[in-house]
């Protein structure tokens, strides 16, 4: 909430309606009064995102992808701001709103962010199955604001890494409760029944949550583009690969059992495994085949609707010259689009692309051009998400790849993002002959 914004609450009784009608009365700094009532049918209209073989489209028929008429394929520009929940939970809701508004102003339609924080300060999940209701409402706010700004969210459900708890926190919780988590050559997170139960309980709490700001259940919320099972799953060795695959099958099916309206993706970095020897040459190094993930096998899982891939040439081949990195990136993207097109028959999103200290923005431009080319040919490569955008005053969330919106140093990068958003949106609009929707941010 911005300064000078007053919020009042009034409880009303709506007969037998399940909504405890909470009336928010907002008087903003322009002295206009806006009333928003947490009633689902008063939220801005938005369609659900569906897939049809290798394409995304937006469904006008409220959630049932089977009922939709053939709409034009969706190619999109997106971004990451992993910190939205963190900011929302630490009194910086104005930063959340600002980031979502700025993203939309740059024509970007989808933001990928964390829907988890496990253990530690301001945790959403305090311990297995125990939630901080206040922080849950902070997540409600993120989703509500996304809808209000016409942005859709890819929500990731757990981290492989230890930032904000992640996989190591789940293992620790199990260890503390007496489970034997000692290594038997495979990652307990993907294998141990108790830890799997913790994860399922978490996912269920999220998906069945009713948003306190909007009154909409998360499972009915069109501003959610997709659920992502885990950010960057890796195991210590490829002996864990079968456990990771089994986990993906089990958990994607579990999500679908709770929520048939939303798409599901894994959250992979996209490395090829030993099962697809022909593709190993696209990996950034031999090590990539032995971290237990397998782009083709993992993404082919029936309940996985689209493939997800990351791209970090600066981290993966740090010693190569910039041109070499760009060349490598082209190969990486070509392989994944072609495999999604032919082997998987699903769309693919490059859900993290990061580059450091490159005033020429060559890597960003390279991947954007590849996506545009894919859109022109109506291929499976449907979008790229820059890692990661911030607004001013969010320094604690900075990393070596971060770009601060409005930061003069990055003007060219932002021009590129806007240009990419706009050329993809114009194409989308052209496909829908009679649309009245405006091309936002362009
Ligand atoms: C859509 O159709 C498929 C296959 O025909 C079916 O498996 C799926 O359950 C249907 N989805 C919904 C939401 O009815
Ligand atoms: C899916 O695409 C095919 C052609 O690629 C088209 O004939 C069909 O109508 C589409 N289905 C939906 C639900 O849009
Ligand atoms: C499990 O807990 C024990 C006892 O506190 C500790 O020594 C051990 O390092 C823990 N193992 C893991 C994998 O966290
Ligand atoms: C824990 O599991 C490991 C490997 O599976 C085994 O070697 C060890 O004996 C077990 N520890 C206990 C206390 O059961
Ligand atoms: C994911 O976890 C594994 C094992 O727990 C770890 O070795 C790996 O470094 C983590 N992934 C990434 C992307 O760092
Ligand atoms: C594990 O990876 C190595 C190469 O890193 C490969 O030689 C081996 O066949 C793989 N094992 C399995 C079970 O996939």
mmCIF file of C-alpha atoms and ligand atoms in Angstrom, residues 52 57 68-70, ligand 2:
data_model
loop_
_atom_site.group_PDB
_atom_site.id
_atom_site.type_symbol
_atom_site.label_atom_id
_atom_site.label_comp_id
_atom_site.label_asym_id
_atom_site.label_seq_id
_atom_site.Cartn_x
_atom_site.Cartn_y
_atom_site.Cartn_z
ATOM 1 C CA UNK A 52 -3.004 -27.397 -28.011
ATOM 2 C CA UNK A 57 -3.734 -20.166 -26.346
ATOM 3 C CA UNK A 68 -12.598 -23.707 -26.452
ATOM 4 C CA UNK A 69 -12.885 -22.716 -30.039
ATOM 5 C CA UNK A 70 -9.658 -22.464 -31.995
HETATM 6 C C1 LIG B 2 -5.820 -27.331 -32.078
HETATM 7 O O1 LIG B 2 -5.097 -27.127 -33.270
HETATM 8 C C2 LIG B 2 -5.680 -27.731 -34.395
HETATM 9 C C3 LIG B 2 -4.779 -27.498 -35.588
HETATM 10 O O2 LIG B 2 -3.450 -27.397 -35.245
HETATM 11 C C4 LIG B 2 -7.032 -27.143 -34.655
HETATM 12 O O3 LIG B 2 -7.640 -27.805 -35.746
HETATM 13 C C5 LIG B 2 -7.897 -27.293 -33.425
HETATM 14 O O4 LIG B 2 -9.127 -26.617 -33.610
HETATM 15 C C6 LIG B 2 -7.205 -26.717 -32.219
HETATM 16 N N1 LIG B 2 -7.984 -26.993 -31.022
HETATM 17 C C7 LIG B 2 -8.364 -26.033 -30.183
HETATM 18 C C8 LIG B 2 -9.122 -26.490 -29.000
HETATM 19 O O5 LIG B 2 -8.082 -24.870 -30.352
#
